[in-house]
Amino acid sequence: MLGIDLAGRRALITGSCSGLGRAIAEAFAEAGAHVAVHYRSPANPADQAAAQAVTASIIQAGGMAQTFAADISQADQVESLFKAIDGSFGGIDILVNNAGMDGVRALCSEGDIGAWESVVRVDLFGAYYCAREALQRMNRQKRGVILNITSVHEFIPWEGYSAYASAKAGLSMFTKTLAQETADAGIRVLAIAPGAIQTPINQSVWSNPKTLRDLDEKIAMGRLGTPREVATVAAFLASDLASYMTGTTVAVDGGMLIYPEFRHGG
Ligand code: BGC
């Protein structure tokens, strides 16, 4: 039991068929929220099955969830997604812009233009399309929370991932600007910057002992985080316990942002 109350809150968590999104969906449901589990496309049967499994496990645990599909990089699909959620849940109280991709590692001078654009379309435009739809509804009810999942790479530059780092830094400023636009309407907008969390997105790194050691050295706590360790913070921020918080980023990174390399020397 989390000790956090989201009873009856209607929450969409984008990209909740795996990784952080899945853990957030499960924690929210545990706190009593009605959860819209989202994945990208029924054309990908593995994702569809994974999303349906998340929904089923929430329902089996006594929670409430339903599965929805949409490519969030397409504005018209996002519009239909929110209409479908209206139809099932009667509106939305919490949006977690979690869906994201880091793309293929490539230096700016060598990378593919389309690949760069795809990352920004999902990580930044996708969050924008979803926030736009959510805010139209939240403004009417004078209540709501938007959580944007950024990354430590909203702060730390990352060679080979300029699209990802730029999108995440953009999402951070988007968070602050929306918070400013909506504070007087009773809406809170926050970001969580996860560090290295053990999820499918970085599996190639943590499944190899050599790259795992290199990553652990970049974390003050010396280990990767679990999706649950991000999900509990998300549940707290989305709840009324965080009623005086808006427009800021909370890092959940085991101390990646305190430059552990500077413990010695300098
Ligand atoms: C990325 C991970 C990476 C972490 C730390 C995250 O935003 O998704 O792949 O391990 O940042 O670099």
Tab-separated table of C-alpha atoms in Angstrom, residues 26-252:
chain	number	residue	atom	x	y	z
A	26	GLU	CA	0.547	0.257	-11.729
A	27	ALA	CA	1.402	2.648	-8.883
A	28	PHE	CA	-1.393	5.047	-9.866
A	29	ALA	CA	-3.917	2.201	-10.010
A	30	GLU	CA	-2.717	1.011	-6.607
A	31	ALA	CA	-3.422	4.515	-5.290
A	32	GLY	CA	-6.974	4.297	-6.652
A	33	ALA	CA	-6.696	6.054	-10.022
A	34	HIS	CA	-8.583	4.961	-13.129
A	35	VAL	CA	-5.777	4.352	-15.558
A	36	ALA	CA	-5.690	4.723	-19.328
A	37	VAL	CA	-2.899	2.353	-20.376
A	38	HIS	CA	-1.508	3.620	-23.667
A	39	TYR	CA	0.640	2.078	-26.391
A	40	ARG	CA	1.528	3.189	-29.878
A	41	SER	CA	-0.130	0.958	-32.425
A	42	PRO	CA	-2.123	-2.262	-32.831
A	43	ALA	CA	0.115	-2.806	-35.887
A	44	ASN	CA	2.714	-3.886	-33.316
A	45	PRO	CA	1.146	-7.006	-31.725
A	46	ALA	CA	3.906	-7.297	-29.094
A	47	ASP	CA	3.178	-3.792	-27.764
A	48	GLN	CA	-0.540	-4.444	-27.905
A	49	ALA	CA	-0.176	-7.673	-25.939
A	50	ALA	CA	2.097	-5.935	-23.426
A	51	ALA	CA	-0.407	-3.103	-22.910
A	52	GLN	CA	-3.265	-5.550	-22.514
A	53	ALA	CA	-1.209	-7.474	-19.965
A	54	VAL	CA	-0.635	-4.284	-17.927
A	55	THR	CA	-4.365	-3.538	-17.987
A	56	ALA	CA	-5.246	-7.102	-17.050
A	57	SER	CA	-2.799	-7.189	-14.142
A	58	ILE	CA	-4.173	-3.895	-12.792
A	59	ILE	CA	-7.733	-5.197	-12.988
A	60	GLN	CA	-6.709	-8.473	-11.407
A	61	ALA	CA	-5.190	-6.558	-8.498
A	62	GLY	CA	-8.549	-4.823	-7.978
A	63	GLY	CA	-7.739	-1.611	-9.864
A	64	MET	CA	-9.381	0.047	-12.825
A	65	ALA	CA	-7.722	0.304	-16.243
A	66	GLN	CA	-8.446	0.319	-19.938
A	67	THR	CA	-6.140	0.043	-22.940
A	68	PHE	CA	-5.862	2.739	-25.649
A	69	ALA	CA	-3.669	3.037	-28.752
A	70	ALA	CA	-2.428	6.152	-30.570
A	71	ASP	CA	0.696	7.395	-32.280
A	72	ILE	CA	1.288	10.479	-30.148
A	73	SER	CA	3.491	12.058	-32.807
A	74	GLN	CA	0.311	12.560	-34.884
A	75	ALA	CA	-2.001	15.333	-33.654
A	76	ASP	CA	-5.138	13.783	-35.149
A	77	GLN	CA	-4.480	10.481	-33.370
A	78	VAL	CA	-4.000	12.312	-30.071
A	79	GLU	CA	-7.312	14.096	-30.574
A	80	SER	CA	-9.047	10.741	-31.128
A	81	LEU	CA	-7.262	9.257	-28.099
A	82	PHE	CA	-8.622	11.959	-25.797
A	83	LYS	CA	-12.115	11.592	-27.269
A	84	ALA	CA	-11.937	7.855	-26.596
A	85	ILE	CA	-10.824	8.505	-23.004
A	86	ASP	CA	-13.689	11.014	-22.589
A	87	GLY	CA	-16.043	8.297	-23.807
A	88	SER	CA	-14.754	5.703	-21.349
A	89	PHE	CA	-13.722	7.763	-18.315
A	90	GLY	CA	-15.724	10.979	-18.786
A	91	GLY	CA	-12.583	13.157	-18.803
A	92	ILE	CA	-9.054	13.337	-17.445
A	93	ASP	CA	-7.452	14.560	-14.221
A	94	ILE	CA	-3.823	13.486	-14.657
A	95	LEU	CA	-1.660	13.259	-17.774
A	96	VAL	CA	1.770	11.656	-17.602
A	97	ASN	CA	3.773	12.407	-20.730
A	98	ASN	CA	5.993	9.375	-20.442
A	99	ALA	CA	6.238	7.940	-23.970
A	100	GLY	CA	9.628	8.623	-25.420
A	101	MET	CA	12.549	7.311	-27.406
A	102	ASP	CA	16.252	8.104	-27.418
A	103	GLY	CA	16.900	7.102	-31.033
A	104	VAL	CA	19.993	5.728	-32.687
A	105	ARG	CA	23.309	7.042	-31.399
A	106	ALA	CA	24.812	9.351	-34.038
A	107	LEU	CA	26.905	12.492	-34.071
A	108	CYS	CA	24.977	15.495	-35.361
A	109	SER	CA	27.183	15.825	-38.447
A	110	GLU	CA	26.671	12.198	-39.426
A	111	GLY	CA	23.132	11.374	-38.328
A	112	ASP	CA	20.016	11.047	-40.393
A	113	ILE	CA	17.665	14.037	-40.515
A	114	GLY	CA	14.538	11.862	-40.391
A	115	ALA	CA	15.802	9.981	-37.339
A	116	TRP	CA	16.484	13.237	-35.449
A	117	GLU	CA	13.045	14.496	-36.352
A	118	SER	CA	11.318	11.275	-35.210
A	119	VAL	CA	12.815	11.551	-31.722
A	120	VAL	CA	11.718	15.165	-31.331
A	121	ARG	CA	8.289	14.382	-32.769
A	122	VAL	CA	7.624	11.722	-30.124
A	123	ASP	CA	9.443	13.220	-27.118
A	124	LEU	CA	8.427	16.859	-27.553
A	125	PHE	CA	5.597	17.202	-30.080
A	126	GLY	CA	3.867	14.145	-28.606
A	127	ALA	CA	3.935	15.708	-25.146
A	128	TYR	CA	2.688	18.988	-26.606
A	129	TYR	CA	-0.244	17.382	-28.445
A	130	CYS	CA	-1.274	15.458	-25.322
A	131	ALA	CA	-0.873	18.460	-23.010
A	132	ARG	CA	-2.944	20.614	-25.357
A	133	GLU	CA	-5.849	18.180	-25.307
A	134	ALA	CA	-5.543	17.575	-21.563
A	135	LEU	CA	-5.428	21.284	-20.705
A	136	GLN	CA	-8.570	22.033	-22.697
A	137	ARG	CA	-10.345	19.612	-20.379
A	138	MET	CA	-8.493	20.561	-17.170
A	139	ASN	CA	-9.162	24.267	-17.729
A	140	ARG	CA	-12.893	23.563	-17.774
A	141	GLN	CA	-12.819	21.589	-14.525
A	142	LYS	CA	-10.262	23.914	-12.888
A	143	ARG	CA	-8.209	20.968	-11.727
A	144	GLY	CA	-5.522	18.720	-13.118
A	145	VAL	CA	-1.911	17.614	-13.041
A	146	ILE	CA	0.498	17.135	-15.915
A	147	LEU	CA	3.731	15.240	-15.279
A	148	ASN	CA	6.349	15.322	-18.000
A	149	ILE	CA	8.988	12.612	-17.851
A	150	THR	CA	12.211	14.261	-18.954
A	151	SER	CA	15.630	12.839	-18.108
A	152	VAL	CA	18.883	13.831	-16.451
A	153	HIS	CA	19.672	14.747	-20.059
A	154	GLU	CA	17.511	17.825	-19.721
A	155	PHE	CA	20.644	18.985	-17.800
A	156	ILE	CA	23.532	16.752	-18.917
A	157	PRO	CA	24.669	16.878	-22.547
A	158	TRP	CA	24.894	13.425	-24.147
A	159	GLU	CA	27.155	12.836	-27.108
A	160	GLY	CA	25.363	11.106	-29.963
A	161	TYR	CA	21.921	11.868	-28.581
A	162	SER	CA	21.428	15.512	-29.488
A	163	ALA	CA	17.792	14.957	-30.515
A	164	TYR	CA	16.938	13.276	-27.208
A	165	ALA	CA	18.782	15.769	-25.002
A	166	SER	CA	17.344	18.723	-26.937
A	167	ALA	CA	13.811	17.322	-26.745
A	168	LYS	CA	14.149	16.687	-23.001
A	169	ALA	CA	15.545	20.177	-22.334
A	170	GLY	CA	12.663	21.539	-24.419
A	171	LEU	CA	10.198	19.478	-22.410
A	172	SER	CA	11.614	21.006	-19.241
A	173	MET	CA	10.954	24.554	-20.460
A	174	PHE	CA	7.556	23.425	-21.759
A	175	THR	CA	6.817	22.253	-18.192
A	176	LYS	CA	7.697	25.608	-16.670
A	177	THR	CA	5.820	27.610	-19.282
A	178	LEU	CA	2.661	25.516	-18.932
A	179	ALA	CA	2.903	25.786	-15.157
A	180	GLN	CA	2.984	29.557	-15.508
A	181	GLU	CA	0.044	29.516	-17.925
A	182	THR	CA	-2.159	27.326	-15.724
A	183	ALA	CA	-1.351	27.970	-12.042
A	184	ASP	CA	-4.343	30.263	-11.584
A	185	ALA	CA	-6.627	27.615	-13.112
A	186	GLY	CA	-5.754	25.125	-10.354
A	187	ILE	CA	-3.558	23.015	-12.622
A	188	ARG	CA	-0.071	21.841	-11.654
A	189	VAL	CA	2.606	20.972	-14.195
A	190	LEU	CA	5.783	19.198	-13.120
A	191	ALA	CA	8.637	17.202	-14.588
A	192	ILE	CA	10.502	14.168	-13.323
A	193	ALA	CA	14.068	13.706	-14.549
A	194	PRO	CA	14.925	10.024	-14.195
A	195	GLY	CA	18.556	8.994	-14.286
A	196	ALA	CA	19.595	5.521	-15.356
A	197	ILE	CA	16.606	3.352	-14.576
A	198	GLN	CA	16.649	-0.325	-15.494
A	199	THR	CA	14.122	-0.492	-18.356
A	200	PRO	CA	14.062	-1.803	-21.938
A	201	ILE	CA	15.302	1.586	-23.255
A	202	ASN	CA	18.819	0.999	-21.877
A	203	GLN	CA	18.881	-2.803	-21.815
A	204	SER	CA	21.875	-2.961	-24.151
A	205	VAL	CA	23.867	-0.999	-21.551
A	206	TRP	CA	22.855	-2.815	-18.330
A	207	SER	CA	22.970	-6.276	-19.854
A	208	ASN	CA	26.690	-5.907	-20.623
A	209	PRO	CA	28.926	-5.999	-17.475
A	210	LYS	CA	31.479	-3.580	-18.936
A	211	THR	CA	28.997	-0.858	-19.945
A	212	LEU	CA	27.022	-1.448	-16.740
A	213	ARG	CA	30.150	-0.742	-14.659
A	214	ASP	CA	30.782	2.439	-16.631
A	215	LEU	CA	27.168	3.548	-16.039
A	216	ASP	CA	27.237	2.694	-12.312
A	217	GLU	CA	30.298	4.920	-11.939
A	218	LYS	CA	28.260	7.857	-13.173
A	219	ILE	CA	25.730	7.392	-10.337
A	220	ALA	CA	26.554	8.523	-6.776
A	221	MET	CA	24.543	5.612	-5.332
A	222	GLY	CA	26.460	3.256	-7.607
A	223	ARG	CA	23.457	1.420	-9.018
A	224	LEU	CA	20.629	1.786	-11.511
A	225	GLY	CA	17.203	2.766	-10.269
A	226	THR	CA	14.095	0.624	-10.518
A	227	PRO	CA	10.953	1.747	-12.370
A	228	ARG	CA	9.106	1.562	-9.046
A	229	GLU	CA	11.471	4.160	-7.561
A	230	VAL	CA	10.330	6.629	-10.208
A	231	ALA	CA	6.671	5.555	-10.085
A	232	THR	CA	6.290	6.279	-6.361
A	233	VAL	CA	7.596	9.820	-6.875
A	234	ALA	CA	5.213	10.263	-9.818
A	235	ALA	CA	2.285	9.122	-7.653
A	236	PHE	CA	3.285	11.572	-4.926
A	237	LEU	CA	3.636	14.494	-7.366
A	238	ALA	CA	0.278	13.710	-8.986
A	239	SER	CA	-1.454	13.593	-5.599
A	240	ASP	CA	-2.697	16.397	-3.371
A	241	LEU	CA	0.290	15.741	-1.081
A	242	ALA	CA	2.252	17.822	-3.621
A	243	SER	CA	-0.429	20.532	-3.813
A	244	TYR	CA	2.102	23.394	-3.486
A	245	MET	CA	4.442	22.155	-6.225
A	246	THR	CA	4.367	23.318	-9.818
A	247	GLY	CA	6.772	24.310	-12.589
A	248	THR	CA	9.814	22.424	-11.431
A	249	THR	CA	11.760	19.263	-12.229
A	250	VAL	CA	12.328	16.589	-9.611
A	251	ALA	CA	15.369	14.430	-10.341
A	252	VAL	CA	15.098	10.735	-9.467
